[in-house]
Amino acid sequence: MGRRKEALPIRLRAEDIPQLETLREMVRFVAGRYEGETAFVIPRKGGAEDEISFRAFSDDIDALGTALFAQGLRGSRIALLGGNSYEWIVSYFAAAGGGCTVVPLDKDLQAGDLVPLIENSGCRALIYAPDYADMLPEFRGGTAIGNYICMSEMAALLAEGRRLLLEGNTDYTGCALSPEQPAVIVYTSGTTGKAKGVMLSHRNIASNAASACRMVSGAGRVVLALPCHHTFGLLVGVIVPLMYCGRTYISRSVRNVQKDMVKLRATVAILVPAIVEVVYKKMWEAAERKGSAAKMRRGLKLSRALMKLGIDVRRKLFKEVHEALGGELYLMVCGGAPLNEQITKDFYAMGIDLLNGYGITECAPVVSVNPQRPNKIGSVGLPLDCCRVRVDMPDEDGIGEVQVLGSNVMMGYYGDEAATKAAFTQDGWFKTGDLGYLDRDGYLYVTGRIKHLIILNNGKNVSPEELEEKIKLLPGVLEAAVYAQDGQIAAEVYTDTDEASVRGAIHEMNRGLPKFKQIALVKFRDTEFPKTTTMKIKKHSIGGAAS
Amino acid sequence: MIERLKEILREHWDGEVAAITLDCVLTSDLGMDSMQLYDLVCAIEDTLDIEIPDRMLPKFVTVGDVVDYLEVAA
């Protein structure tokens, strides 16, 4: 099952990352530089795998783009629907690389939820994975899509495109492409309600990818488990590894992530906090089962003490943990939600850097990320060099709205001038709607969402995210959401233990909090909270929605 | 098929398998969260050598839903 140990492919040094301006330039650059190196590993049924080189990837893009143009789709908006697959990735680059605008649809939404998005974006074509074919009747009745292209027909399309290219057709390969053209319209899944179509240009994406590469020099073998329709998954899980000559393993599902990490002997994993928490929890459960949890706890203490003396034996001390993660994992990059600090500290003590970053779809999406050295635990790192970050109207603690200006900031919301106008300040900075502060070294700390902020009758402000993180650390608490109810702070908890002990633990926690932050009401739920596809709790669907 | 599913559950789930019926709700009756459901689906895939698309998961509400799907897919 394990892959034999092999040297990591050559990669670019961070300072050599060129400032490319379009997705097409990026693909041509990596194909020219890395040629026959493996870019993608694709699991197939029965345990087989296909490998695709950088050159073959670039050729497939040109062939598919040529075939799409031959179908009259030049300049169209094209929706993409499906789980992660090589066909999805090639379709994305082929469409955007020829000046079409890609609309990546959330694979977990129902057909009825997708129809208004397709309609709003004005898509003329849909490229879909075969397991979504049952949605087509609803699309045919409710949208203006004229071309339906199933990913299972990809081989035929590629063959047709290659034939046209051999005949000298340059409609696609020679078409003009401006960095200012929209490359994608991404509908935000959002935790707060109505979806908006975020328009990102080629420059937005290309500059963000190059800057992210300059900040985190991790590459090697990467498991792609986050959904590609999400900007974070695509940029950090596909585009950044491409730039670095990474070898990307296209995992069929996030549920296979750990198994795939072992298969690939992954060196880097791109995850969201919820998945990191599961990996961490399983690691401790395995240790408890084997009776080695106490030894592991002692190991953590020893490792921390030795690291203070400059002695690094972490990978030896935690050999079993490393083997369970493939044996060569040295870096996990995380974004999308707050990350539990203790987990970050423990992984570091075990020899794995866990870097948290901050992003928002409107910023293509990465705004900041922790460098490997120094990784300031608790912060979301330093702003990328493609943008500047400021904190607007800071309070006495330096906390205010995080605002961003730079080449990664979106063109606007598609067809929604009012929302676009409302998203920017008069001097052109993007208002993220997130609260945070910058420390004296320029590291960003995000403390919560403005929309979620609880403003009490006495004028005090409470960030629910701060309290949620504290509650989630209590024994037996699996998930928690905090909101205001009748002027008081309420917590809703999903637990796998008895309610009385959780209630008691929350009362105990309250004793360490200022009065205005204390949880007054505790509610329990039988099932976990509804979540977005990046596993964030949908705030608008819980008890606090109306408060 | 329910017996095969029970065999898989016996290996991958801590609860009492014998009492499971087709009507059991995976979340409230068996106490599974989404991650445990992910694990179960992975175990089914490995044991029966099939692929279950992610988009099927929300449709698995009861044990019967899983069994119905497997009757066709496995």
Coordinates of C-alpha atoms in Angstrom, one line a residue:
Chain A
M1 CA 0.0 0.0 0.0
G2 CA 2.8 2.4 0.9
R3 CA 4.8 4.2 -1.8
R4 CA 8.5 3.7 -1.9
K5 CA 10.6 6.6 -0.6
E6 CA 11.7 8.8 -3.4
A7 CA 13.4 12.2 -3.8
L8 CA 11.1 15.2 -4.0
P9 CA 10.9 16.8 -7.4
I10 CA 12.9 19.9 -8.0
R11 CA 11.1 23.0 -7.1
L12 CA 11.4 26.8 -7.5
R13 CA 13.0 28.9 -4.7
A14 CA 10.5 31.3 -3.2
E15 CA 12.5 34.3 -4.6
D16 CA 12.3 32.9 -8.1
I17 CA 8.5 32.8 -8.3
P18 CA 7.7 34.9 -11.3
Q19 CA 4.9 37.5 -11.3
L20 CA 2.7 35.8 -13.9
E21 CA -0.6 37.5 -14.9
T22 CA -3.0 34.9 -16.2
L23 CA -3.9 31.3 -15.5
R24 CA -2.7 30.5 -19.1
E25 CA 0.7 32.0 -18.4
M26 CA 1.0 30.0 -15.3
V27 CA 0.2 26.7 -17.0
R28 CA 2.6 27.5 -19.8
F29 CA 5.3 28.5 -17.4
V30 CA 5.1 25.3 -15.3
A31 CA 4.8 23.0 -18.4
G32 CA 7.9 24.6 -19.9
R33 CA 9.9 24.4 -16.7
Y34 CA 8.9 21.0 -15.3
E35 CA 7.9 19.2 -18.6
G36 CA 7.8 15.4 -17.8
E37 CA 7.7 15.6 -14.0
T38 CA 4.4 14.3 -12.5
A39 CA 1.9 17.0 -11.8
F40 CA -1.1 14.9 -10.8
V41 CA -1.7 11.4 -9.4
I42 CA -5.2 10.2 -10.0
P43 CA -6.6 7.3 -8.1
R44 CA -8.7 4.9 -10.3
K45 CA -11.0 2.1 -9.3
G46 CA -9.3 -1.0 -7.9
G47 CA -6.4 0.8 -6.4
A48 CA -4.7 1.8 -9.7
E49 CA -3.3 5.2 -10.3
D50 CA -2.7 7.4 -13.3
E51 CA 0.1 10.0 -13.4
I52 CA -0.1 13.1 -15.5
S53 CA 2.9 15.2 -16.3
F54 CA 3.1 19.0 -16.4
R55 CA 3.4 18.8 -20.2
A56 CA 0.5 16.4 -20.6
F57 CA -1.6 18.7 -18.4
S58 CA -0.8 21.7 -20.5
D59 CA -1.5 19.8 -23.7
D60 CA -4.9 18.5 -22.4
I61 CA -5.9 22.1 -21.5
D62 CA -5.1 23.2 -25.1
A63 CA -6.9 20.3 -26.6
L64 CA -10.0 20.7 -24.4
G65 CA -10.0 24.5 -24.9
T66 CA -9.8 24.0 -28.7
A67 CA -12.7 21.5 -28.6
L68 CA -14.8 23.9 -26.5
F69 CA -14.2 26.8 -28.9
A70 CA -15.2 24.4 -31.8
Q71 CA -18.5 24.0 -30.0
G72 CA -19.0 27.8 -30.1
L73 CA -18.3 28.4 -26.5
R74 CA -15.6 31.1 -27.0
G75 CA -16.3 34.0 -24.5
S76 CA -19.0 32.1 -22.7
R77 CA -19.6 31.6 -19.1
I78 CA -19.3 27.9 -18.3
A79 CA -20.5 26.3 -15.1
L80 CA -18.5 23.4 -13.6
L81 CA -20.2 20.8 -11.4
G82 CA -18.6 17.8 -9.7
G83 CA -16.3 16.5 -7.0
N84 CA -12.5 16.8 -7.3
S85 CA -11.2 15.1 -10.4
Y86 CA -8.5 15.6 -13.0
E87 CA -11.3 16.3 -15.5
W88 CA -12.7 19.1 -13.3
I89 CA -9.2 20.7 -13.0
V90 CA -8.5 20.5 -16.8
S91 CA -12.0 22.0 -17.5
Y92 CA -11.4 24.9 -15.2
F93 CA -8.0 25.8 -16.7
A94 CA -9.2 25.2 -20.3
A95 CA -12.2 27.4 -20.0
A96 CA -10.6 30.2 -18.0
G97 CA -7.4 30.0 -20.1
G98 CA -9.3 30.8 -23.2
G99 CA -11.1 33.8 -21.8
C100 CA -14.3 32.1 -20.8
T101 CA -15.5 32.7 -17.3
V102 CA -15.8 29.6 -15.1
V103 CA -18.6 29.4 -12.6
P104 CA -17.5 26.6 -10.1
L105 CA -20.7 25.3 -8.5
D106 CA -20.9 24.0 -5.0
K107 CA -21.1 20.2 -5.4
D108 CA -23.0 19.7 -2.2
L109 CA -25.9 22.0 -3.1
Q110 CA -29.2 20.6 -4.4
A111 CA -30.3 21.2 -8.1
G112 CA -32.9 23.7 -6.9
D113 CA -30.3 25.8 -5.1
L114 CA -28.0 25.7 -8.1
V115 CA -30.6 26.9 -10.7
P116 CA -30.7 30.5 -9.5
L117 CA -26.9 30.7 -9.4
I118 CA -26.7 29.4 -13.0
E119 CA -29.3 31.8 -14.0
N120 CA -27.7 34.7 -12.2
S121 CA -24.3 34.1 -13.8
G122 CA -25.8 33.7 -17.3
C123 CA -24.0 30.4 -18.0
R124 CA -24.4 28.9 -21.5
A125 CA -22.7 25.6 -20.8
L126 CA -22.3 23.2 -18.0
I127 CA -19.5 20.7 -17.6
Y128 CA -20.6 18.1 -15.1
A129 CA -19.5 14.9 -13.5
P130 CA -21.5 11.8 -14.5
D131 CA -22.9 11.3 -11.0
Y132 CA -24.7 14.7 -11.3
A133 CA -26.6 13.7 -14.4
D134 CA -29.8 13.3 -12.4
M135 CA -29.9 17.1 -11.9
L136 CA -30.1 17.9 -15.6
P137 CA -33.9 17.8 -16.0
E138 CA -34.1 20.5 -13.4
F139 CA -31.4 22.6 -15.2
R140 CA -33.1 22.1 -18.5
G141 CA -36.3 23.4 -17.2
G142 CA -34.9 26.3 -15.2
T143 CA -31.8 27.7 -16.9
A144 CA -30.6 28.9 -20.3
I145 CA -27.8 26.3 -20.6
G146 CA -27.5 25.1 -24.1
N147 CA -24.5 22.8 -23.9
Y148 CA -24.3 20.0 -21.5
I149 CA -20.9 18.3 -21.4
C150 CA -20.3 15.3 -19.3
M151 CA -16.9 14.7 -17.9
S152 CA -17.1 11.1 -19.0
E153 CA -16.9 12.4 -22.6
M154 CA -13.6 14.1 -21.8
A155 CA -11.5 11.6 -23.7
A156 CA -13.5 12.1 -26.9
L157 CA -13.3 15.9 -26.5
L158 CA -9.6 15.8 -26.0
A159 CA -9.2 13.6 -29.1
E160 CA -11.3 16.1 -31.1
G161 CA -9.2 19.0 -29.8
R162 CA -5.9 17.3 -30.6
R163 CA -7.1 16.6 -34.1
L164 CA -8.0 20.2 -34.6
L165 CA -4.7 21.4 -33.2
L166 CA -2.8 19.0 -35.6
E167 CA -4.8 20.6 -38.4
G168 CA -3.3 23.9 -37.4
N169 CA -6.3 25.3 -35.5
T170 CA -5.1 28.2 -33.3
D171 CA -8.5 29.6 -32.3
Y172 CA -7.9 28.7 -28.7
T173 CA -4.1 28.7 -28.3
G174 CA -3.7 32.0 -30.1
C175 CA -6.7 33.9 -28.6
A176 CA -6.0 37.1 -26.7
L177 CA -6.3 37.0 -22.9
S178 CA -6.2 40.0 -20.7
P179 CA -5.2 39.8 -17.0
E180 CA -8.1 42.0 -16.2
Q181 CA -10.7 39.6 -17.7
P182 CA -12.8 37.8 -15.2
A183 CA -11.6 34.2 -14.9
V184 CA -14.2 33.0 -12.4
I185 CA -17.5 33.9 -10.7
V186 CA -17.5 32.1 -7.4
Y187 CA -20.7 32.0 -5.4
T188 CA -19.9 32.3 -1.8
S189 CA -21.4 29.5 0.3
G190 CA -21.3 31.8 3.2
T191 CA -22.2 31.3 6.8
T192 CA -24.7 34.2 6.8
G193 CA -27.2 33.7 4.0
K194 CA -27.7 34.8 0.5
A195 CA -25.0 33.9 -2.1
K196 CA -23.2 36.5 -4.1
G197 CA -21.2 36.0 -7.2
V198 CA -17.6 37.1 -6.6
M199 CA -15.8 38.0 -9.8
L200 CA -12.1 37.3 -9.8
S201 CA -9.9 38.3 -12.7
H202 CA -6.8 36.4 -13.9
R203 CA -4.6 39.0 -12.2
N204 CA -6.5 38.5 -8.9
I205 CA -5.8 34.7 -8.9
A206 CA -2.3 34.8 -10.5
S207 CA -1.0 37.4 -8.1
N208 CA -2.5 35.7 -5.1
A209 CA -1.0 32.4 -6.1
A210 CA 2.5 33.8 -6.7
S211 CA 2.4 35.7 -3.4
A212 CA 1.2 32.6 -1.5
C213 CA 4.2 30.7 -3.0
R214 CA 6.6 33.3 -1.8
M215 CA 5.3 33.1 1.7
V216 CA 5.0 29.3 2.2
S217 CA 7.7 27.3 0.5
G218 CA 6.1 24.0 1.1
A219 CA 5.7 21.7 -1.8
G220 CA 6.5 18.1 -2.7
R221 CA 3.7 15.6 -2.5
V222 CA 0.4 17.3 -1.8
V223 CA -3.0 15.6 -1.1
L224 CA -5.9 17.6 -2.6
A225 CA -8.9 16.9 -0.4
L226 CA -10.6 20.2 -0.1
P227 CA -13.2 20.9 -2.8
C228 CA -11.9 22.5 -5.9
H229 CA -15.0 24.6 -6.3
H230 CA -13.8 26.5 -3.3
T231 CA -11.2 29.2 -4.0
F232 CA -9.0 28.0 -1.1
G233 CA -8.9 24.4 -2.2
L234 CA -8.1 25.3 -5.8
L235 CA -5.5 28.0 -5.1
V236 CA -3.6 26.4 -2.3
G237 CA -4.3 22.8 -3.2
V238 CA -3.8 22.9 -7.0
I239 CA -2.3 26.2 -8.3
V240 CA 0.4 26.7 -5.6
P241 CA 1.7 23.1 -5.9
L242 CA 1.7 23.4 -9.7
M243 CA 4.0 26.5 -9.4
Y244 CA 6.3 24.6 -7.1
C245 CA 6.5 21.4 -9.1
G246 CA 4.4 19.7 -6.5
R247 CA 2.8 16.3 -7.1
T248 CA -0.8 16.6 -6.4
Y249 CA -2.8 13.6 -5.4
I250 CA -6.5 14.2 -6.3
S251 CA -8.3 12.6 -3.4
R252 CA -11.8 11.4 -4.2
S253 CA -13.2 12.7 -1.0
V254 CA -12.2 14.6 2.1
R255 CA -13.1 11.5 4.0
N256 CA -10.1 9.6 2.5
V257 CA -7.6 12.3 3.4
Q258 CA -5.6 10.3 5.9
K259 CA -5.6 7.2 3.9
D260 CA -4.5 9.1 0.8
M261 CA -1.8 10.9 2.8
V262 CA -0.3 7.4 3.6
K263 CA -0.7 6.2 0.0
L264 CA 1.1 9.2 -1.4
R265 CA 3.6 9.5 1.5
A266 CA 2.4 13.2 1.4
T267 CA 4.7 15.9 2.5
V268 CA 2.1 18.7 2.6
A269 CA -1.6 18.6 3.4
I270 CA -4.0 21.5 2.7
L271 CA -6.8 21.3 5.2
V272 CA -9.5 23.2 7.1
P273 CA -9.5 23.3 10.9
A274 CA -12.4 20.8 11.2
I275 CA -10.4 18.1 9.3
V276 CA -7.2 18.8 11.3
E277 CA -9.3 18.4 14.5
V278 CA -10.5 15.0 13.3
V279 CA -7.0 13.9 12.4
Y280 CA -5.8 15.0 15.8
K281 CA -8.7 13.3 17.6
K282 CA -8.2 10.0 15.7
M283 CA -4.5 10.1 16.6
W284 CA -5.2 10.3 20.3
E285 CA -8.0 7.7 20.0
A286 CA -5.5 5.3 18.4
A287 CA -2.9 6.0 21.1
E288 CA -5.5 5.3 23.8
R289 CA -6.4 2.0 22.1
K290 CA -2.8 1.0 21.9
G291 CA -2.2 2.1 25.5
S292 CA 0.5 4.6 24.3
A293 CA -1.3 7.8 25.2
A294 CA 0.5 8.4 28.4
K295 CA 3.9 7.8 26.6
M296 CA 2.8 10.3 24.0
R297 CA 2.0 12.9 26.6
R298 CA 5.4 12.5 28.2
G299 CA 6.9 12.6 24.7
L300 CA 5.3 16.0 24.1
K301 CA 6.8 17.4 27.3
L302 CA 10.2 16.0 26.4
S303 CA 10.1 17.3 22.9
R304 CA 9.2 20.8 24.0
A305 CA 12.0 20.8 26.5
L306 CA 14.5 19.5 24.0
M307 CA 13.4 22.0 21.3
K308 CA 14.2 24.8 23.8
L309 CA 17.7 23.5 24.0
G310 CA 17.9 23.4 20.2
I311 CA 17.6 19.6 20.0
D312 CA 15.2 18.3 17.4
V313 CA 14.3 14.6 17.7
R314 CA 10.6 15.1 17.1
R315 CA 10.3 12.8 14.2
K316 CA 12.0 10.0 16.1
L317 CA 10.0 10.5 19.3
F318 CA 6.7 10.4 17.3
K319 CA 7.6 7.9 14.7
E320 CA 4.2 6.1 15.0
V321 CA 2.3 9.3 14.5
H322 CA 4.3 10.1 11.4
E323 CA 3.8 6.7 10.0
A324 CA 0.0 7.0 10.5
L325 CA 0.2 10.2 8.4
G326 CA 2.4 8.7 5.6
G327 CA 5.8 9.1 7.2
E328 CA 7.0 12.3 5.5
L329 CA 4.4 14.9 6.3
Y330 CA 6.1 18.1 7.5
L331 CA 3.6 20.8 6.8
M332 CA -0.2 21.3 7.1
V333 CA -1.6 24.5 5.8
C334 CA -5.0 25.5 7.1
G335 CA -7.5 28.2 6.5
G336 CA -11.1 29.1 6.6
A337 CA -11.8 29.1 10.4
P338 CA -10.1 29.6 13.7
L339 CA -7.6 26.9 14.6
N340 CA -7.3 25.4 18.0
E341 CA -4.0 26.6 19.5
Q342 CA -3.3 23.4 21.5
I343 CA -3.5 21.3 18.4
T344 CA -1.0 23.6 16.6
K345 CA 1.4 23.4 19.5
D346 CA 1.1 19.6 19.8
F347 CA 1.7 19.0 16.1
Y348 CA 4.7 21.3 16.2
A349 CA 6.1 19.3 19.2
M350 CA 5.6 16.2 17.0
G351 CA 7.5 17.7 14.1
I352 CA 4.7 18.9 11.9
D353 CA 4.3 22.6 11.2
L354 CA 0.6 23.6 11.2
L355 CA 0.3 27.0 9.6
N356 CA -2.9 28.9 9.8
G357 CA -3.9 31.6 7.3
Y358 CA -6.7 33.9 6.6
G359 CA -8.6 34.3 3.4
I360 CA -11.9 35.3 1.9
T361 CA -13.3 34.5 -1.5
E362 CA -13.3 38.2 -2.4
C363 CA -9.5 38.3 -2.0
A364 CA -8.9 35.3 -4.3
P365 CA -8.8 34.1 -1.4
V366 CA -5.6 34.3 0.6
V367 CA -4.9 37.5 2.6
S368 CA -2.3 36.3 5.1
V369 CA -0.6 33.2 6.2
N370 CA 2.0 32.3 8.8
P371 CA 5.5 31.7 7.5
Q372 CA 7.1 28.5 8.8
R373 CA 9.5 30.6 10.8
P374 CA 8.3 32.3 12.9
N375 CA 4.8 30.7 13.0
K376 CA 3.0 32.8 15.5
I377 CA 0.4 30.4 17.0
G378 CA -3.0 32.1 17.4
S379 CA -2.4 34.5 14.6
V380 CA -3.3 34.1 10.9
G381 CA 0.1 35.3 9.9
L382 CA 1.6 38.0 7.8
P383 CA -0.2 39.7 4.9
L384 CA 0.9 38.4 1.5
D385 CA 3.0 40.8 -0.6
C386 CA 0.1 41.2 -3.2
C387 CA -1.9 43.1 -0.7
R388 CA -2.0 45.5 2.3
V389 CA -4.1 45.0 5.4
R390 CA -5.3 47.7 7.7
V391 CA -7.6 47.7 10.8
D392 CA -10.4 50.2 10.5
M393 CA -11.6 52.2 13.5
P394 CA -9.8 50.1 16.1
D395 CA -11.3 50.0 19.6
E396 CA -9.2 50.3 22.9
D397 CA -7.9 46.8 22.3
G398 CA -6.8 47.7 18.7
I399 CA -9.6 45.6 17.2
G400 CA -11.5 46.8 14.2
E401 CA -12.6 45.7 10.8
V402 CA -9.9 44.0 8.7
Q403 CA -9.7 45.8 5.3
V404 CA -7.6 44.8 2.3
L405 CA -6.2 46.6 -0.7
G406 CA -4.3 44.8 -3.5
S407 CA -4.1 43.0 -6.8
N408 CA -5.9 40.0 -5.3
V409 CA -9.1 42.0 -4.4
M410 CA -12.1 41.0 -6.5
M411 CA -13.5 43.0 -9.4
G412 CA -16.9 43.1 -7.7
Y413 CA -20.1 41.1 -7.2
Y414 CA -21.5 39.9 -10.5
G415 CA -24.6 41.9 -11.5
D416 CA -24.8 43.5 -8.0
E417 CA -23.5 47.1 -8.1
A418 CA -25.1 48.0 -4.8
A419 CA -23.4 45.1 -3.0
T420 CA -20.1 45.9 -4.7
K421 CA -20.3 49.5 -3.6
A422 CA -21.1 48.5 -0.1
A423 CA -18.1 46.2 0.0
F424 CA -15.6 48.9 -0.5
T425 CA -14.6 52.0 1.4
Q426 CA -14.5 55.4 -0.3
D427 CA -10.7 55.1 -0.7
G428 CA -11.0 51.7 -2.4
W429 CA -10.2 49.2 0.4
F430 CA -12.2 46.0 0.6
K431 CA -14.2 45.6 3.8
T432 CA -13.9 42.0 4.8
G433 CA -16.5 42.1 7.5
D434 CA -14.1 40.4 9.8
L435 CA -12.7 41.8 13.1
G436 CA -9.1 41.7 14.0
Y437 CA -5.9 43.4 14.9
L438 CA -2.3 43.6 13.8
D439 CA 0.5 43.1 16.3
R440 CA 3.7 45.1 16.4
D441 CA 5.4 42.6 14.0
G442 CA 2.6 43.0 11.5
Y443 CA 0.9 39.6 12.2
L444 CA -2.8 39.5 11.8
Y445 CA -5.2 38.2 14.4
V446 CA -8.8 37.6 13.4
T447 CA -11.2 37.7 16.3
G448 CA -14.6 37.3 14.7
R449 CA -17.2 38.4 12.1
I450 CA -18.8 41.8 12.4
K451 CA -22.1 40.3 11.5
H452 CA -21.9 37.8 14.3
L453 CA -20.7 40.4 16.9
I454 CA -23.0 40.5 19.9
I455 CA -23.7 44.0 21.0
L456 CA -25.2 43.9 24.5
N457 CA -27.6 46.4 26.0
N458 CA -24.8 48.0 28.0
G459 CA -22.9 48.7 24.8
K460 CA -20.3 46.0 25.4
N461 CA -19.3 43.9 22.4
V462 CA -18.7 40.2 22.6
S463 CA -17.2 38.1 19.8
P464 CA -19.1 34.7 19.7
E465 CA -16.1 33.1 18.0
E466 CA -13.9 33.7 21.1
L467 CA -16.4 32.0 23.4
E468 CA -17.1 29.2 20.9
E469 CA -13.3 28.3 20.9
K470 CA -13.3 28.2 24.7
I471 CA -16.4 26.0 24.9
K472 CA -15.0 23.6 22.2
L473 CA -12.1 22.9 24.5
L474 CA -14.4 21.6 27.3
P475 CA -14.5 17.8 27.7
G476 CA -17.2 16.2 25.6
V477 CA -18.1 19.2 23.6
L478 CA -18.0 18.4 19.9
E479 CA -19.5 21.6 18.5
A480 CA -20.7 24.9 19.9
A481 CA -22.4 28.1 18.6
V482 CA -22.8 31.2 20.6
Y483 CA -25.4 34.0 20.0
A484 CA -27.5 36.5 21.7
Q485 CA -31.0 35.7 22.9
D486 CA -33.3 38.1 24.7
G487 CA -30.3 40.3 25.6
Q488 CA -28.3 37.4 27.0
I489 CA -25.5 35.3 25.7
A490 CA -26.6 31.8 24.8
A491 CA -24.6 28.8 23.8
E492 CA -25.9 25.8 21.8
V493 CA -23.8 22.7 22.2
Y494 CA -23.6 19.4 20.5
T495 CA -22.0 16.9 22.9
D496 CA -21.3 13.2 23.1
T497 CA -21.3 13.2 26.9
D498 CA -24.0 13.9 29.5
E499 CA -25.5 17.4 29.4
A500 CA -25.1 18.0 33.2
S501 CA -21.3 17.7 33.1
V502 CA -21.1 20.1 30.1
R503 CA -23.4 22.5 31.8
G504 CA -21.2 22.4 34.8
A505 CA -18.0 22.9 32.8
I506 CA -19.6 26.0 31.2
H507 CA -20.4 27.4 34.6
E508 CA -16.8 26.8 35.6
M509 CA -15.6 28.5 32.5
N510 CA -17.9 31.4 33.2
R511 CA -16.0 32.0 36.5
G512 CA -12.9 32.9 34.5
L513 CA -14.7 35.4 32.2
P514 CA -15.8 39.0 32.7
K515 CA -19.4 39.2 33.7
F516 CA -20.6 40.6 30.4
K517 CA -19.0 37.6 28.5
Q518 CA -20.5 34.9 30.6
I519 CA -22.9 32.4 29.0
A520 CA -26.3 32.8 30.6
L521 CA -28.3 30.2 28.6
V522 CA -27.1 26.7 27.6
K523 CA -29.0 24.6 25.1
F524 CA -28.2 21.2 23.7
R525 CA -28.9 19.7 20.4
D526 CA -29.2 16.0 19.3
T527 CA -27.5 16.4 16.0
E528 CA -24.5 18.3 14.7
F529 CA -24.9 21.8 13.3
P530 CA -25.6 22.3 9.6
K531 CA -22.4 23.3 7.9
T532 CA -21.1 24.8 4.7
T533 CA -19.0 22.7 2.4
T534 CA -15.9 24.0 4.1
M535 CA -17.4 22.7 7.4
K536 CA -18.2 26.0 9.0
I537 CA -21.4 26.2 11.0
K538 CA -24.1 27.9 9.1
K539 CA -25.0 30.7 11.6
H540 CA -28.2 31.7 9.8
S541 CA -29.7 28.3 10.5
I542 CA -29.3 28.2 14.2
G543 CA -31.1 29.6 17.2
G544 CA -29.3 32.9 17.1
A545 CA -30.1 33.7 13.5
A546 CA -32.8 36.2 14.4
S547 CA -31.2 37.7 17.5
Chain B
M1 CA -27.4 -6.9 2.7
I2 CA -28.2 -5.7 6.2
E3 CA -26.2 -8.6 7.6
R4 CA -23.2 -7.6 5.5
L5 CA -23.6 -4.0 6.8
K6 CA -23.8 -5.3 10.3
E7 CA -20.6 -7.2 9.8
I8 CA -18.9 -4.0 8.7
L9 CA -20.4 -2.1 11.7
R10 CA -19.1 -4.7 14.1
E11 CA -15.6 -4.0 13.0
H12 CA -15.8 -0.2 12.7
W13 CA -18.4 1.0 15.2
D14 CA -18.5 0.7 19.0
G15 CA -22.3 0.4 19.5
E16 CA -24.5 -2.7 19.9
V17 CA -25.0 -4.1 16.4
A18 CA -27.5 -6.9 17.0
A19 CA -30.4 -4.5 17.8
I20 CA -30.0 -2.5 14.6
T21 CA -32.9 -2.5 12.2
L22 CA -33.6 -0.9 8.9
D23 CA -35.5 1.9 10.5
C24 CA -32.6 3.0 12.8
V25 CA -31.6 6.6 12.1
L26 CA -27.9 6.9 11.8
T27 CA -27.6 10.1 13.8
S28 CA -30.1 9.9 16.6
D29 CA -30.4 6.1 17.0
L30 CA -26.9 5.1 16.3
G31 CA -25.3 8.4 17.5
M32 CA -23.1 8.8 14.5
D33 CA -21.8 12.3 13.6
S34 CA -20.7 13.2 10.0
M35 CA -17.2 12.0 10.6
Q36 CA -18.3 8.6 11.9
L37 CA -20.6 8.4 8.9
Y38 CA -17.6 9.2 6.7
D39 CA -15.6 6.4 8.4
L40 CA -18.5 3.9 7.9
V41 CA -18.8 4.8 4.2
C42 CA -15.0 4.4 3.8
A43 CA -15.2 1.0 5.5
I44 CA -18.1 -0.1 3.2
E45 CA -16.1 1.0 0.1
D46 CA -13.1 -0.9 1.2
T47 CA -15.0 -4.1 2.1
L48 CA -17.3 -4.2 -0.9
D49 CA -14.8 -2.6 -3.3
I50 CA -17.2 0.0 -4.5
E51 CA -17.1 3.8 -4.8
I52 CA -19.9 5.8 -3.0
P53 CA -20.1 9.4 -4.3
D54 CA -20.0 12.1 -1.7
R55 CA -23.3 13.4 -2.8
M56 CA -25.0 10.2 -1.6
L57 CA -24.1 10.8 2.0
P58 CA -26.8 13.3 2.9
K59 CA -29.3 10.8 1.5
F60 CA -28.2 8.2 4.1
V61 CA -30.6 9.0 6.9
T62 CA -31.5 5.5 8.1
V63 CA -29.8 2.1 8.0
G64 CA -32.4 1.2 5.4
D65 CA -31.2 4.0 3.1
V66 CA -27.7 2.6 3.1
V67 CA -29.0 -1.0 2.6
D68 CA -31.2 0.2 -0.3
Y69 CA -28.2 1.9 -2.0
L70 CA -26.0 -1.1 -1.5
E71 CA -28.6 -3.5 -2.9
V72 CA -28.2 -1.6 -6.2
A73 CA -24.5 -0.6 -6.1
A74 CA -22.8 -3.5 -4.6

